[in-house]
Amino acid sequence: METTLTISVQDYLKAIYELTAGGEPANTTALATRLGIAPASVTGMIQKLSRIKPPLVEYRKHQGVKLTAQGNKAALEVIRHHRLIEAWLVQTLGYSWDEVHAEAEQLEHAISEDFEARIASALGNPERDPHGEPIPSVNLTMPEDTLLPLAALRKGQAAIVKRVNAENPELLRHLDSLGLVPGTKIEITDYSPYDNNLTVLIDDQDFVIGLAISTKIFVEKF
Amino acid sequence: METTLTISVQDYLKAIYELTAGGEPANTTALATRLGIAPASVTGMIQKLSRIKPPLVEYRKHQGVKLTAQGNKAALEVIRHHRLIEAWLVQTLGYSWDEVHAEAEQLEHAISEDFEARIASALGNPERDPHGEPIPSVNLTMPEDTLLPLAALRKGQAAIVKRVNAENPELLRHLDSLGLVPGTKIEITDYSPYDNNLTVLIDDQDFVIGLAISTKIFVEKF
DNA sequence: ACAAATATTTAGGTGATCCTAAATATTTTA
DNA sequence: TAAAATATTTAGGATCACCTAAATATTTGT
Ligand SMILES: [Mn+2]
Ligand SMILES: [Mn+2]
Ligand SMILES: [Mn+2]
Ligand SMILES: [Mn+2]
């Protein structure tokens, strides 16, 4: 049933999945930027993906792309690989959370379904990767995540960090140095409505966090 | 210095390495068969590899190909990846020796040098893969192997199996069922000069082994 | 509402890797 | 040693995933 998708196609589908997480279709430029490819090339590829036998994407000129049900499954397969591999690199080979992304980006296309099953089982079928990102289930559904962005908290509220949406190694190391990693308890000690800065108490220390970071950290209030 | 080689090129170099192990250049047909590619395509590729900046192969029309020093290093890098990955799949994910080849064939092109170093270290820098094949050193030299083919033994000689040169899963399972795996002690109880069959005592049982197998098993006399 | 700015698509390539069919070279065999 | 058999190369394509430049469409700002 499944013609094996090329690495390129897998990366397009994953990028479309991530860019359409908010419900809006992904536009050509955003895809081009994320994939490091010229916009013209992106147009060509998404046109092809929308025309193959069972279409992987839905596309209308100048309106952006969305994944079809087929495309969504294919994207979740790649994302499941990626996140399981990240978890496994950390737990069995001592990688740190800023090192796993690049390695997983390659390995996600190279492992078999058998390998996927073996690491999932060896890890005890984890629900989240080292950044707290949910791992799609073996039958390719994405678990619902009810977390709040840190940016939504206000003075006096306390929460626990659950998820960090970042790939950049330097940013990840910075967050690590702040203590903004899954599991950390935090409390908002101040909020500035002008610049949306939050002052956050982390491990007895106050840090001022801007939107660039606070929109990427997801928490659970308590 | 190193332009990253494509997966195709890596597989060509590995195949040439293996086919030239006996000293003779590799011919087009053998390469084509091993790679599952049309002979015409092989000619095109080896012509290209012989013309790139520092040539990876030495080639003369109708005379076959050999690796240059450059090509040899590149081949050993891929083989090191392959064999370390095989060892690691067996030791950490419970793969059996007939399952590792296909998986390693893909992963060998996807791992980073960092990953290579981590698994080598985690495994204690092993010298052989699960089939007993020597693993090239980190500085890309192939350890000398002084083993004898099983086919060279004669009646009365005893030896220990050290290496099995096979990829086919069915053959590997067959060898496993015979006990012809690295570490097993054997004794030759008969030799037939007409068909070169050997009768081999393995774990108290006699088996008659033809050349198809006895040339692929390497042993150390004792 | 319209011009300017921005985004997207079309047109026309390129390079990598593979294919088949036909031509040619080498090796084998009678 | 000359056919016949086999191996190899050349010629001409195809597909994939990119690219740049130019054309066109959409969005934004006044
Ligand atoms: Mn990828
Ligand atoms: Mn992650
Ligand atoms: Mn390979
Ligand atoms: Mn092996």
mmCIF file of N, CA and C (backbone and C1' of nucleotides) in Angstrom, chain D:
data_model
loop_
_atom_site.group_PDB
_atom_site.id
_atom_site.type_symbol
_atom_site.label_atom_id
_atom_site.label_comp_id
_atom_site.label_asym_id
_atom_site.label_seq_id
_atom_site.Cartn_x
_atom_site.Cartn_y
_atom_site.Cartn_z
ATOM 1 P P DT D 1 46.748 -18.707 -35.078
ATOM 2 O "O5'" DT D 1 45.324 -19.352 -35.481
ATOM 3 C "C5'" DT D 1 44.873 -19.404 -36.848
ATOM 4 C "C4'" DT D 1 43.380 -19.160 -36.798
ATOM 5 C "C3'" DT D 1 43.008 -17.720 -36.488
ATOM 6 O "O3'" DT D 1 41.724 -17.478 -37.061
ATOM 7 C "C1'" DT D 1 42.207 -19.071 -34.771
ATOM 8 P P DA D 2 41.517 -16.735 -38.445
ATOM 9 O "O5'" DA D 2 39.916 -16.751 -38.514
ATOM 10 C "C5'" DA D 2 39.264 -17.949 -38.957
ATOM 11 C "C4'" DA D 2 38.013 -18.160 -38.141
ATOM 12 C "C3'" DA D 2 37.153 -16.906 -37.999
ATOM 13 O "O3'" DA D 2 35.802 -17.340 -37.993
ATOM 14 C "C1'" DA D 2 37.682 -17.672 -35.876
ATOM 15 P P DA D 3 34.755 -16.685 -39.140
ATOM 16 O "O5'" DA D 3 33.310 -16.820 -38.480
ATOM 17 C "C5'" DA D 3 33.280 -17.000 -37.250
ATOM 18 C "C4'" DA D 3 32.592 -18.171 -36.605
ATOM 19 C "C3'" DA D 3 31.318 -17.717 -35.937
ATOM 20 O "O3'" DA D 3 30.474 -18.830 -35.723
ATOM 21 C "C1'" DA D 3 33.070 -17.984 -34.332
ATOM 22 P P DA D 4 28.902 -18.524 -35.419
ATOM 23 O "O5'" DA D 4 28.888 -18.693 -33.830
ATOM 24 C "C5'" DA D 4 29.542 -19.828 -33.252
ATOM 25 C "C4'" DA D 4 29.520 -19.684 -31.737
ATOM 26 C "C3'" DA D 4 28.268 -18.982 -31.204
ATOM 27 O "O3'" DA D 4 27.836 -19.720 -30.078
ATOM 28 C "C1'" DA D 4 30.215 -17.846 -30.463
ATOM 29 P P DA D 5 26.611 -19.293 -29.228
ATOM 30 O "O5'" DA D 5 27.350 -18.721 -27.943
ATOM 31 C "C5'" DA D 5 28.268 -19.554 -27.245
ATOM 32 C "C4'" DA D 5 28.860 -18.763 -26.092
ATOM 33 C "C3'" DA D 5 27.803 -18.029 -25.255
ATOM 34 O "O3'" DA D 5 28.124 -18.267 -23.891
ATOM 35 C "C1'" DA D 5 29.437 -16.498 -25.996
ATOM 36 P P DT D 6 27.301 -17.632 -22.721
ATOM 37 O "O5'" DT D 6 28.236 -16.394 -22.334
ATOM 38 C "C5'" DT D 6 29.591 -16.635 -21.950
ATOM 39 C "C4'" DT D 6 30.237 -15.292 -21.660
ATOM 40 C "C3'" DT D 6 29.416 -14.423 -20.719
ATOM 41 O "O3'" DT D 6 30.277 -14.103 -19.639
ATOM 42 C "C1'" DT D 6 30.134 -13.187 -22.587
ATOM 43 P P DA D 7 29.809 -13.167 -18.440
ATOM 44 O "O5'" DA D 7 30.658 -11.830 -18.652
ATOM 45 C "C5'" DA D 7 31.970 -11.883 -19.158
ATOM 46 C "C4'" DA D 7 32.434 -10.461 -19.421
ATOM 47 C "C3'" DA D 7 31.855 -9.446 -18.439
ATOM 48 O "O3'" DA D 7 32.966 -8.684 -17.998
ATOM 49 C "C1'" DA D 7 31.369 -8.783 -20.673
ATOM 50 P P DT D 8 32.816 -7.378 -17.073
ATOM 51 O "O5'" DT D 8 32.680 -6.209 -18.140
ATOM 52 C "C5'" DT D 8 33.782 -5.939 -18.985
ATOM 53 C "C4'" DT D 8 33.416 -4.781 -19.892
ATOM 54 C "C3'" DT D 8 32.912 -3.554 -19.140
ATOM 55 O "O3'" DT D 8 33.913 -2.554 -19.302
ATOM 56 C "C1'" DT D 8 31.613 -4.008 -21.083
ATOM 57 P P DT D 9 33.764 -1.092 -18.721
ATOM 58 O "O5'" DT D 9 33.178 -0.324 -19.989
ATOM 59 C "C5'" DT D 9 33.904 -0.369 -21.215
ATOM 60 C "C4'" DT D 9 33.084 0.286 -22.317
ATOM 61 C "C3'" DT D 9 32.640 1.705 -21.987
ATOM 62 O "O3'" DT D 9 33.141 2.546 -23.020
ATOM 63 C "C1'" DT D 9 30.816 0.424 -22.812
ATOM 64 P P DT D 10 32.933 4.131 -23.004
ATOM 65 O "O5'" DT D 10 31.685 4.325 -23.995
ATOM 66 C "C5'" DT D 10 31.803 3.870 -25.338
ATOM 67 C "C4'" DT D 10 30.510 4.165 -26.077
ATOM 68 C "C3'" DT D 10 30.004 5.606 -25.928
ATOM 69 O "O3'" DT D 10 29.625 6.037 -27.228
ATOM 70 C "C1'" DT D 10 28.299 4.095 -25.350
ATOM 71 P P DA D 11 29.229 7.552 -27.521
ATOM 72 O "O5'" DA D 11 27.650 7.474 -27.811
ATOM 73 C "C5'" DA D 11 27.058 6.248 -28.231
ATOM 74 C "C4'" DA D 11 25.552 6.427 -28.360
ATOM 75 C "C3'" DA D 11 25.050 7.860 -28.163
ATOM 76 O "O3'" DA D 11 23.929 8.061 -29.011
ATOM 77 C "C1'" DA D 11 24.112 6.482 -26.505
ATOM 78 P P DG D 12 23.197 9.500 -29.111
ATOM 79 O "O5'" DG D 12 21.807 9.229 -28.355
ATOM 80 C "C5'" DG D 12 21.041 8.063 -28.679
ATOM 81 C "C4'" DG D 12 19.889 7.973 -27.692
ATOM 82 C "C3'" DG D 12 19.322 9.355 -27.303
ATOM 83 O "O3'" DG D 12 17.922 9.220 -27.103
ATOM 84 C "C1'" DG D 12 20.010 8.254 -25.395
ATOM 85 P P DG D 13 16.914 10.500 -27.067
ATOM 86 O "O5'" DG D 13 16.619 10.879 -25.548
ATOM 87 C "C5'" DG D 13 17.069 10.006 -24.540
ATOM 88 C "C4'" DG D 13 15.906 9.167 -24.038
ATOM 89 C "C3'" DG D 13 14.983 9.994 -23.166
ATOM 90 O "O3'" DG D 13 13.707 9.387 -22.964
ATOM 91 C "C1'" DG D 13 16.426 8.676 -21.837
ATOM 92 P P DA D 14 12.628 10.291 -22.145
ATOM 93 O "O5'" DA D 14 12.744 9.726 -20.655
ATOM 94 C "C5'" DA D 14 12.422 8.360 -20.394
ATOM 95 C "C4'" DA D 14 12.349 8.162 -18.893
ATOM 96 C "C3'" DA D 14 11.589 9.293 -18.190
ATOM 97 O "O3'" DA D 14 10.691 8.748 -17.247
ATOM 98 C "C1'" DA D 14 13.815 9.147 -17.344
ATOM 99 P P DT D 15 9.698 9.709 -16.450
ATOM 100 O "O5'" DT D 15 10.415 9.783 -15.009
ATOM 101 C "C5'" DT D 15 10.877 8.596 -14.385
ATOM 102 C "C4'" DT D 15 11.543 8.995 -13.073
ATOM 103 C "C3'" DT D 15 10.794 10.126 -12.350
ATOM 104 O "O3'" DT D 15 10.716 9.752 -10.989
ATOM 105 C "C1'" DT D 15 13.055 10.710 -12.646
ATOM 106 P P DC D 16 9.786 10.544 -9.952
ATOM 107 O "O5'" DC D 16 10.814 11.178 -8.908
ATOM 108 C "C5'" DC D 16 11.963 10.442 -8.498
ATOM 109 C "C4'" DC D 16 12.935 11.393 -7.846
ATOM 110 C "C3'" DC D 16 12.274 12.565 -7.106
ATOM 111 O "O3'" DC D 16 12.731 12.530 -5.760
ATOM 112 C "C1'" DC D 16 14.001 13.330 -8.582
ATOM 113 P P DA D 17 12.003 13.439 -4.666
ATOM 114 O "O5'" DA D 17 12.989 14.682 -4.626
ATOM 115 C "C5'" DA D 17 14.338 14.447 -4.234
ATOM 116 C "C4'" DA D 17 15.116 15.706 -4.475
ATOM 117 C "C3'" DA D 17 14.410 16.969 -3.934
ATOM 118 O "O3'" DA D 17 15.375 17.794 -3.308
ATOM 119 C "C1'" DA D 17 14.986 17.268 -6.159
ATOM 120 P P DC D 18 14.898 18.745 -2.110
ATOM 121 O "O5'" DC D 18 15.891 19.969 -2.279
ATOM 122 C "C5'" DC D 18 15.637 21.029 -3.162
ATOM 123 C "C4'" DC D 18 16.776 21.238 -4.125
ATOM 124 C "C3'" DC D 18 16.773 22.655 -4.684
ATOM 125 O "O3'" DC D 18 17.482 23.498 -3.805
ATOM 126 C "C1'" DC D 18 16.978 21.109 -6.457
ATOM 127 P P DC D 19 17.106 24.997 -3.653
ATOM 128 O "O5'" DC D 19 17.831 25.696 -4.905
ATOM 129 C "C5'" DC D 19 19.149 25.341 -5.279
ATOM 130 C "C4'" DC D 19 19.436 26.015 -6.611
ATOM 131 C "C3'" DC D 19 18.857 27.422 -6.691
ATOM 132 O "O3'" DC D 19 19.888 28.383 -6.520
ATOM 133 C "C1'" DC D 19 18.218 26.149 -8.606
ATOM 134 P P DT D 20 19.483 29.925 -6.282
ATOM 135 O "O5'" DT D 20 19.388 30.599 -7.733
ATOM 136 C "C5'" DT D 20 20.354 30.348 -8.732
ATOM 137 C "C4'" DT D 20 19.903 31.053 -10.011
ATOM 138 C "C3'" DT D 20 19.422 32.484 -9.782
ATOM 139 O "O3'" DT D 20 19.868 33.275 -10.887
ATOM 140 C "C1'" DT D 20 17.655 31.212 -10.712
ATOM 141 P P DA D 21 19.695 34.867 -10.851
ATOM 142 O "O5'" DA D 21 18.564 35.105 -11.970
ATOM 143 C "C5'" DA D 21 18.451 34.189 -13.041
ATOM 144 C "C4'" DA D 21 17.342 34.625 -13.974
ATOM 145 C "C3'" DA D 21 16.889 36.073 -13.830
ATOM 146 O "O3'" DA D 21 16.465 36.517 -15.115
ATOM 147 C "C1'" DA D 21 15.109 34.649 -13.210
ATOM 148 P P DA D 22 15.757 37.979 -15.344
ATOM 149 O "O5'" DA D 22 14.230 37.580 -15.579
ATOM 150 C "C5'" DA D 22 13.935 36.582 -16.563
ATOM 151 C "C4'" DA D 22 12.448 36.375 -16.595
ATOM 152 C "C3'" DA D 22 11.632 37.672 -16.610
ATOM 153 O "O3'" DA D 22 10.560 37.498 -17.522
ATOM 154 C "C1'" DA D 22 10.991 36.363 -14.758
ATOM 155 P P DA D 23 9.401 38.630 -17.693
ATOM 156 O "O5'" DA D 23 8.143 37.912 -17.036
ATOM 157 C "C5'" DA D 23 7.689 36.689 -17.608
ATOM 158 C "C4'" DA D 23 6.508 36.205 -16.803
ATOM 159 C "C3'" DA D 23 5.352 37.197 -16.734
ATOM 160 O "O3'" DA D 23 4.148 36.457 -16.893
ATOM 161 C "C1'" DA D 23 6.021 36.643 -14.564
ATOM 162 P P DT D 24 2.732 37.211 -16.993
ATOM 163 O "O5'" DT D 24 2.150 36.998 -15.522
ATOM 164 C "C5'" DT D 24 1.869 35.671 -15.108
ATOM 165 C "C4'" DT D 24 1.426 35.724 -13.666
ATOM 166 C "C3'" DT D 24 0.264 36.697 -13.414
ATOM 167 O "O3'" DT D 24 -0.662 35.995 -12.641
ATOM 168 C "C1'" DT D 24 1.926 37.010 -11.840
ATOM 169 P P DA D 25 -2.213 36.364 -12.622
ATOM 170 O "O5'" DA D 25 -2.649 36.000 -11.141
ATOM 171 C "C5'" DA D 25 -1.932 35.015 -10.411
ATOM 172 C "C4'" DA D 25 -1.824 35.447 -8.968
ATOM 173 C "C3'" DA D 25 -3.012 36.256 -8.459
ATOM 174 O "O3'" DA D 25 -3.588 35.479 -7.434
ATOM 175 C "C1'" DA D 25 -0.959 37.253 -7.801
ATOM 176 P P DT D 26 -4.808 35.973 -6.551
ATOM 177 O "O5'" DT D 26 -4.087 36.614 -5.272
ATOM 178 C "C5'" DT D 26 -3.211 35.794 -4.502
ATOM 179 C "C4'" DT D 26 -2.614 36.638 -3.390
ATOM 180 C "C3'" DT D 26 -3.653 37.372 -2.548
ATOM 181 O "O3'" DT D 26 -3.353 37.003 -1.213
ATOM 182 C "C1'" DT D 26 -1.934 38.854 -3.217
ATOM 183 P P DT D 27 -4.278 37.510 0.004
ATOM 184 O "O5'" DT D 27 -3.379 38.673 0.642
ATOM 185 C "C5'" DT D 27 -2.012 38.403 0.915
ATOM 186 C "C4'" DT D 27 -1.343 39.697 1.344
ATOM 187 C "C3'" DT D 27 -2.162 40.504 2.345
ATOM 188 O "O3'" DT D 27 -1.266 40.798 3.398
ATOM 189 C "C1'" DT D 27 -1.482 41.885 0.557
ATOM 190 P P DT D 28 -1.690 41.642 4.684
ATOM 191 O "O5'" DT D 28 -0.949 43.040 4.478
ATOM 192 C "C5'" DT D 28 0.358 43.055 3.899
ATOM 193 C "C4'" DT D 28 0.816 44.503 3.777
ATOM 194 C "C3'" DT D 28 0.246 45.436 4.843
ATOM 195 O "O3'" DT D 28 1.336 46.252 5.269
ATOM 196 C "C1'" DT D 28 -0.336 46.241 2.694
ATOM 197 P P DG D 29 1.214 47.361 6.364
ATOM 198 O "O5'" DG D 29 1.295 48.716 5.527
ATOM 199 C "C5'" DG D 29 2.367 48.954 4.610
ATOM 200 C "C4'" DG D 29 2.128 50.307 3.974
ATOM 201 C "C3'" DG D 29 1.699 51.401 4.940
ATOM 202 O "O3'" DG D 29 2.187 52.620 4.402
ATOM 203 C "C1'" DG D 29 -0.041 51.047 3.426
ATOM 204 P P DT D 30 2.280 53.941 5.299
ATOM 205 O "O5'" DT D 30 1.542 55.001 4.390
ATOM 206 C "C5'" DT D 30 1.976 55.191 3.028
ATOM 207 C "C4'" DT D 30 0.883 55.902 2.261
ATOM 208 C "C3'" DT D 30 0.285 57.100 2.996
ATOM 209 O "O3'" DT D 30 0.220 58.223 2.127
ATOM 210 C "C1'" DT D 30 -1.438 55.629 2.286
#
